[in-house]
Each structure stands twice: as C-alpha cells, then as structure tokens.
Amino acid sequence: MRVIVAGATGLVGSEMLKVLEERWPAGTMDLIPVASERSAGREVFFSGKHVRVVTMEEALGLGAEAALFSAGSAFSWEWGPRLAEKGVRVIDNSSAWRMDPGVPLVVPEINPMDLKKDHFLIANPNCSTIQMLMALKPLHDAWGLEEVVVSTYQAVTGTGRKALQQLEDERMARSCASPAYPYPIDLNLIPQVDVFLDNGYTKEELKMRQESQKILHLPVLRVSATCVRVPITGGHSESIAATFRQDVSVEEARLLLGRMPGVSLLDEPEKRVYPMPLYCRGKNEVFVGRLRRDPDHSRRLHFWVVADNLRKGAATNAVQILEFIRAQGWI
Ligand SMILES: NC(=O)c1ccc[n+]([C@@H]2O[C@H](COP(=O)([O-])OP(=O)(O)OC[C@H]3O[C@@H](n4cnc5c(N)ncnc54)[C@H](OP(=O)(O)O)[C@@H]3O)[C@@H](O)[C@H]2O)c1
C-alpha cells in the first residue's frame, strides 16, 4: 500500500511513522512523507530506509491510496477534498472537518459503523475527546450517559514542536525565539487550551463537548470541560465526573472497563496503582483508575484517565482507521 503521511516531520507525523512501522510488516507499505517547502528534501527513516520528504504538490502524482494528515487545519481544508476527489482515503487529524455532517468522526473501538465505503474524507477526533470516550463508552452502554464534567491536564506535545521547544528553552534558561504560549509553561499551569469563545469556554473545551455528542450519537449530551496546559512533555490526563441514568457501582465499572478493547485498568489504590502520564509514553492504550462513586450522588462516577496524546490521541487512532478501511477491502 502506498500512503502519504502529511506533517511527517512534526510530532504527530513522526509518531505515525513509528506506529505504522510497528503494525505493518516491513516492505508492505510505501511511504510518501510530506511536509512544507521548509522541510522538503530532508529525509525521514522508515522501515529501515531513508525516504525523501516531498511537498504535497509533488506527492499528488505519486499514486497514493491513502493519506494520513497532521499538518494543521489550513492544509486539511485545502488538500483533504482534493485528494478525496481523486479516490484517496484521507484520515485527517486536524479539527478542520470533524464537525462536518458529511464527514465521519471515528474512534474504531467506539463507532466504526459510522465509516462507510463511500467516505473518502474521515476525521480523527481531538486527543482529549478520544481518551475520555474510550473510558465512557462501556459505562454509557451499561447505564446511559447523562452528563460529563471533565478537567484536563494536557502535555505540551499537544501543541506541537514549537511548544516542546518553549518548555526545553525555559528549562535550560535559554530565551525562546518563538514561544507557543503567552506565558511561561515550566513551573506553571495555563488554564487555556486554544482560543476563547464568547461563552467563556475555549475552543478545545467546545471540541470535547461537540465531538463527544457526535461520536456517541447523543446530540444533547451535557459536557462541560476545563482544559489546562501542564508542563510535562507527553501524556494527557483527565479527571472525569460522569453522571448516568442508572445507579453506578465501582465493581461493575471495573468489569466493564476491563473488557473494553484498548483500555487498561490501573485501579488498585491500596497499592498506589493508578495511571500516570510518565508511564503511558509510547503506549497505545488508554489507562483508567481512581474509580469512585460520588458520596452524594448514586448515579455519578469519578475517575482518572491517562493516555499518550501522540499515540491513541492522534497517530494510533488514525492508523487504526486505516487498518479498518483496509480490513473492509476498501483499499
Ligand atoms: N500534538 C497532538 O497531540 C495532536 C493531537 C491530535 C491532533 N493534532 C493535530 O495534528 C496536526 C499537527 O500537530 P503536531 O503536533 O504534529 O504539529 P507540529 O509538530 O508543529 O508539526 C506540524 C507538521 O505539519 C507540517 N506542515 C505545516 N504546514 C504545512 C504545509 N503548508 N504543507 C505541508 N506540511 C505542513 C510541518 O512541516 P515542516 O517541517 O515543513 O514545518 C510539520 O511536519 C495539527 O492539526 C494538530 O491539531 C495534534
């Protein structure tokens, strides 16, 4: 299979190369790495070979069957429909197409049925949304989800290379030529992820609400998020309070989460076993722990969810979508 990875020199794109290498036997995939003019001509290492990075214009004539995009929304607006019209299956990591009613927004463990043969443009959800829904889905299936209140603790890699550079510069006491954030991030927390909207929420917080409603097919689901940037290099964490239509039990929640593909339960508080971002790096699973029933509300469960934002939050989920399409015989 011949696959374009657009944004191949960025944080998500580099992780995509690793995930593809891990999951596709060497020699079964021809990679076409794409980046902007700035990086064209450089090389990336894939499946034991150096592969030259090209621009999208050059890639257009190279006969790709699928494309994984992680080069920002402007790139996706321009190139997504162009490639899709040529019959290339485009899996887009940006937020450009996620809420378009004609574009499926897919987490393969949750709503693969939304992906149909005639879909050529497919959206990958926001990293924070994916890991939250991986934990909520089996609980929702059992008890019926009514409301979610979530606070996130998001690593700087969620913003891209520039943010990682800012954190490294601050830690080395170097001046940062082009900071990603309006404040220092080291030794700090920034209660703003993406831009503010008129209602006081940020765009990231709105994405968590709207994307959850779309993926779970619950158009009036109540979701209120507070998204916070934290000075760690990888792994997003979330504190979630979920209210259901029925009474909840921690024991049953543990069973349900234990059976959910892609979820790993780490919940033995007496042994200090709970998920932490340092230990999720490079892993594809979503880790869940700290399960508690609300002391004042028998239908409310509290828990803690951690995942590698560059893996299940971006690259792994996109590659799983590609695998699903391939398994259906659509490529
Ligand atoms: N980081 C995350 O956790 C995460 C999670 C989910 C989704 N996403 C989304 O994934 C995308 C990339 O994020 P990132 O963190 O990987 O950012 P990044 O580290 O800043 O990398 C951006 C990549 O896009 C390429 N690019 C930029 N403009 C381009 C253009 N006009 N034509 C071709 N390539 C271009 C860059 O190439 P050059 O080397 O040429 O600059 C680079 O490879 C964003 O849309 C982001 O919202 C990120």
PDB file of N, CA and C in Angstrom, residues 104-144:
ATOM      1  N   PRO A 104     -17.350  11.392   8.643  1.00  0.00           N
ATOM      2  CA  PRO A 104     -17.417  10.610   9.882  1.00  0.00           C
ATOM      3  C   PRO A 104     -16.264  10.963  10.820  1.00  0.00           C
ATOM      4  N   LEU A 105     -16.556  10.964  12.103  1.00  0.00           N
ATOM      5  CA  LEU A 105     -15.569  11.271  13.146  1.00  0.00           C
ATOM      6  C   LEU A 105     -15.433   9.985  13.952  1.00  0.00           C
ATOM      7  N   VAL A 106     -14.283   9.329  13.821  1.00  0.00           N
ATOM      8  CA  VAL A 106     -14.260   7.904  14.198  1.00  0.00           C
ATOM      9  C   VAL A 106     -13.210   7.550  15.256  1.00  0.00           C
ATOM     10  N   VAL A 107     -13.677   6.804  16.253  1.00  0.00           N
ATOM     11  CA  VAL A 107     -12.782   6.058  17.151  1.00  0.00           C
ATOM     12  C   VAL A 107     -13.115   4.583  16.886  1.00  0.00           C
ATOM     13  N   PRO A 108     -12.197   3.827  16.289  1.00  0.00           N
ATOM     14  CA  PRO A 108     -12.558   2.488  15.822  1.00  0.00           C
ATOM     15  C   PRO A 108     -13.183   1.572  16.873  1.00  0.00           C
ATOM     16  N   GLU A 109     -12.803   1.701  18.141  1.00  0.00           N
ATOM     17  CA  GLU A 109     -13.409   0.848  19.169  1.00  0.00           C
ATOM     18  C   GLU A 109     -14.828   1.302  19.507  1.00  0.00           C
ATOM     19  N   ILE A 110     -15.204   2.520  19.109  1.00  0.00           N
ATOM     20  CA  ILE A 110     -16.486   3.079  19.552  1.00  0.00           C
ATOM     21  C   ILE A 110     -17.524   3.151  18.433  1.00  0.00           C
ATOM     22  N   ASN A 111     -17.180   3.774  17.321  1.00  0.00           N
ATOM     23  CA  ASN A 111     -18.201   3.982  16.277  1.00  0.00           C
ATOM     24  C   ASN A 111     -17.691   3.643  14.871  1.00  0.00           C
ATOM     25  N   PRO A 112     -17.137   2.435  14.692  1.00  0.00           N
ATOM     26  CA  PRO A 112     -16.667   2.075  13.342  1.00  0.00           C
ATOM     27  C   PRO A 112     -17.817   2.051  12.345  1.00  0.00           C
ATOM     28  N   MET A 113     -19.046   1.836  12.845  1.00  0.00           N
ATOM     29  CA  MET A 113     -20.220   1.746  11.946  1.00  0.00           C
ATOM     30  C   MET A 113     -20.507   3.078  11.253  1.00  0.00           C
ATOM     31  N   ASP A 114     -19.917   4.168  11.743  1.00  0.00           N
ATOM     32  CA  ASP A 114     -20.132   5.465  11.083  1.00  0.00           C
ATOM     33  C   ASP A 114     -19.308   5.597   9.803  1.00  0.00           C
ATOM     34  N   LEU A 115     -18.351   4.710   9.643  1.00  0.00           N
ATOM     35  CA  LEU A 115     -17.449   4.773   8.490  1.00  0.00           C
ATOM     36  C   LEU A 115     -17.980   3.862   7.385  1.00  0.00           C
ATOM     37  N   LYS A 116     -18.303   4.478   6.228  1.00  0.00           N
ATOM     38  CA  LYS A 116     -18.905   3.714   5.122  1.00  0.00           C
ATOM     39  C   LYS A 116     -17.962   3.716   3.913  1.00  0.00           C
ATOM     40  N   LYS A 117     -18.246   2.800   2.985  1.00  0.00           N
ATOM     41  CA  LYS A 117     -17.376   2.625   1.820  1.00  0.00           C
ATOM     42  C   LYS A 117     -17.228   3.900   1.001  1.00  0.00           C
ATOM     43  N   ASP A 118     -18.285   4.721   0.965  1.00  0.00           N
ATOM     44  CA  ASP A 118     -18.206   5.920   0.125  1.00  0.00           C
ATOM     45  C   ASP A 118     -17.582   7.127   0.852  1.00  0.00           C
ATOM     46  N   HIS A 119     -17.041   6.919   2.042  1.00  0.00           N
ATOM     47  CA  HIS A 119     -16.355   8.007   2.745  1.00  0.00           C
ATOM     48  C   HIS A 119     -14.877   8.037   2.334  1.00  0.00           C
ATOM     49  N   PHE A 120     -14.462   9.137   1.758  1.00  0.00           N
ATOM     50  CA  PHE A 120     -13.050   9.265   1.389  1.00  0.00           C
ATOM     51  C   PHE A 120     -12.330  10.273   2.286  1.00  0.00           C
ATOM     52  N   LEU A 121     -13.108  11.121   2.960  1.00  0.00           N
ATOM     53  CA  LEU A 121     -12.533  12.056   3.930  1.00  0.00           C
ATOM     54  C   LEU A 121     -13.059  11.658   5.308  1.00  0.00           C
ATOM     55  N   ILE A 122     -12.140  11.312   6.208  1.00  0.00           N
ATOM     56  CA  ILE A 122     -12.519  10.788   7.527  1.00  0.00           C
ATOM     57  C   ILE A 122     -11.774  11.607   8.575  1.00  0.00           C
ATOM     58  N   ALA A 123     -12.473  11.996   9.639  1.00  0.00           N
ATOM     59  CA  ALA A 123     -11.826  12.827  10.656  1.00  0.00           C
ATOM     60  C   ALA A 123     -11.437  12.006  11.877  1.00  0.00           C
ATOM     61  N   ASN A 124     -10.273  12.341  12.406  1.00  0.00           N
ATOM     62  CA  ASN A 124      -9.767  11.749  13.646  1.00  0.00           C
ATOM     63  C   ASN A 124     -10.126  12.738  14.766  1.00  0.00           C
ATOM     64  N   PRO A 125     -10.737  12.294  15.852  1.00  0.00           N
ATOM     65  CA  PRO A 125     -11.155  13.257  16.880  1.00  0.00           C
ATOM     66  C   PRO A 125      -9.980  13.902  17.623  1.00  0.00           C
ATOM     67  N   ASN A 126     -10.325  14.898  18.403  1.00  0.00           N
ATOM     68  CA  ASN A 126      -9.377  15.586  19.282  1.00  0.00           C
ATOM     69  C   ASN A 126      -8.810  14.591  20.305  1.00  0.00           C
ATOM     70  N   CYS A 127      -7.528  14.788  20.646  1.00  0.00           N
ATOM     71  CA  CYS A 127      -6.859  13.847  21.551  1.00  0.00           C
ATOM     72  C   CYS A 127      -7.582  13.692  22.900  1.00  0.00           C
ATOM     73  N   SER A 128      -8.013  14.816  23.480  1.00  0.00           N
ATOM     74  CA  SER A 128      -8.670  14.755  24.795  1.00  0.00           C
ATOM     75  C   SER A 128     -10.015  14.046  24.701  1.00  0.00           C
ATOM     76  N   THR A 129     -10.707  14.245  23.575  1.00  0.00           N
ATOM     77  CA  THR A 129     -12.013  13.594  23.392  1.00  0.00           C
ATOM     78  C   THR A 129     -11.833  12.079  23.291  1.00  0.00           C
ATOM     79  N   ILE A 130     -10.844  11.645  22.505  1.00  0.00           N
ATOM     80  CA  ILE A 130     -10.679  10.200  22.274  1.00  0.00           C
ATOM     81  C   ILE A 130     -10.491   9.468  23.598  1.00  0.00           C
ATOM     82  N   GLN A 131      -9.561   9.919  24.419  1.00  0.00           N
ATOM     83  CA  GLN A 131      -9.277   9.142  25.627  1.00  0.00           C
ATOM     84  C   GLN A 131     -10.448   9.183  26.605  1.00  0.00           C
ATOM     85  N   MET A 132     -11.157  10.308  26.651  1.00  0.00           N
ATOM     86  CA  MET A 132     -12.328  10.396  27.537  1.00  0.00           C
ATOM     87  C   MET A 132     -13.405   9.403  27.091  1.00  0.00           C
ATOM     88  N   LEU A 133     -13.669   9.354  25.773  1.00  0.00           N
ATOM     89  CA  LEU A 133     -14.756   8.496  25.288  1.00  0.00           C
ATOM     90  C   LEU A 133     -14.400   7.015  25.364  1.00  0.00           C
ATOM     91  N   MET A 134     -13.107   6.690  25.246  1.00  0.00           N
ATOM     92  CA  MET A 134     -12.708   5.290  25.386  1.00  0.00           C
ATOM     93  C   MET A 134     -13.117   4.764  26.772  1.00  0.00           C
ATOM     94  N   ALA A 135     -13.026   5.622  27.776  1.00  0.00           N
ATOM     95  CA  ALA A 135     -13.428   5.200  29.124  1.00  0.00           C
ATOM     96  C   ALA A 135     -14.941   5.279  29.312  1.00  0.00           C
ATOM     97  N   LEU A 136     -15.567   6.278  28.700  1.00  0.00           N
ATOM     98  CA  LEU A 136     -17.006   6.473  28.929  1.00  0.00           C
ATOM     99  C   LEU A 136     -17.879   5.467  28.174  1.00  0.00           C
ATOM    100  N   LYS A 137     -17.411   5.014  27.010  1.00  0.00           N
ATOM    101  CA  LYS A 137     -18.278   4.208  26.143  1.00  0.00           C
ATOM    102  C   LYS A 137     -18.838   2.949  26.832  1.00  0.00           C
ATOM    103  N   PRO A 138     -17.996   2.089  27.450  1.00  0.00           N
ATOM    104  CA  PRO A 138     -18.594   0.891  28.052  1.00  0.00           C
ATOM    105  C   PRO A 138     -19.526   1.223  29.212  1.00  0.00           C
ATOM    106  N   LEU A 139     -19.257   2.321  29.899  1.00  0.00           N
ATOM    107  CA  LEU A 139     -20.112   2.726  31.020  1.00  0.00           C
ATOM    108  C   LEU A 139     -21.443   3.254  30.478  1.00  0.00           C
ATOM    109  N   HIS A 140     -21.356   4.000  29.386  1.00  0.00           N
ATOM    110  CA  HIS A 140     -22.569   4.515  28.733  1.00  0.00           C
ATOM    111  C   HIS A 140     -23.439   3.359  28.231  1.00  0.00           C
ATOM    112  N   ASP A 141     -22.810   2.359  27.628  1.00  0.00           N
ATOM    113  CA  ASP A 141     -23.582   1.217  27.119  1.00  0.00           C
ATOM    114  C   ASP A 141     -24.346   0.521  28.250  1.00  0.00           C
ATOM    115  N   ALA A 142     -23.753   0.512  29.438  1.00  0.00           N
ATOM    116  CA  ALA A 142     -24.398  -0.185  30.568  1.00  0.00           C
ATOM    117  C   ALA A 142     -25.447   0.680  31.256  1.00  0.00           C
ATOM    118  N   TRP A 143     -25.170   1.955  31.430  1.00  0.00           N
ATOM    119  CA  TRP A 143     -26.011   2.766  32.323  1.00  0.00           C
ATOM    120  C   TRP A 143     -26.649   3.997  31.675  1.00  0.00           C
ATOM    121  N   GLY A 144     -26.249   4.352  30.465  1.00  0.00           N
ATOM    122  CA  GLY A 144     -26.825   5.528  29.800  1.00  0.00           C
ATOM    123  C   GLY A 144     -26.234   6.828  30.324  1.00  0.00           C
TER     124      GLY A 144
END
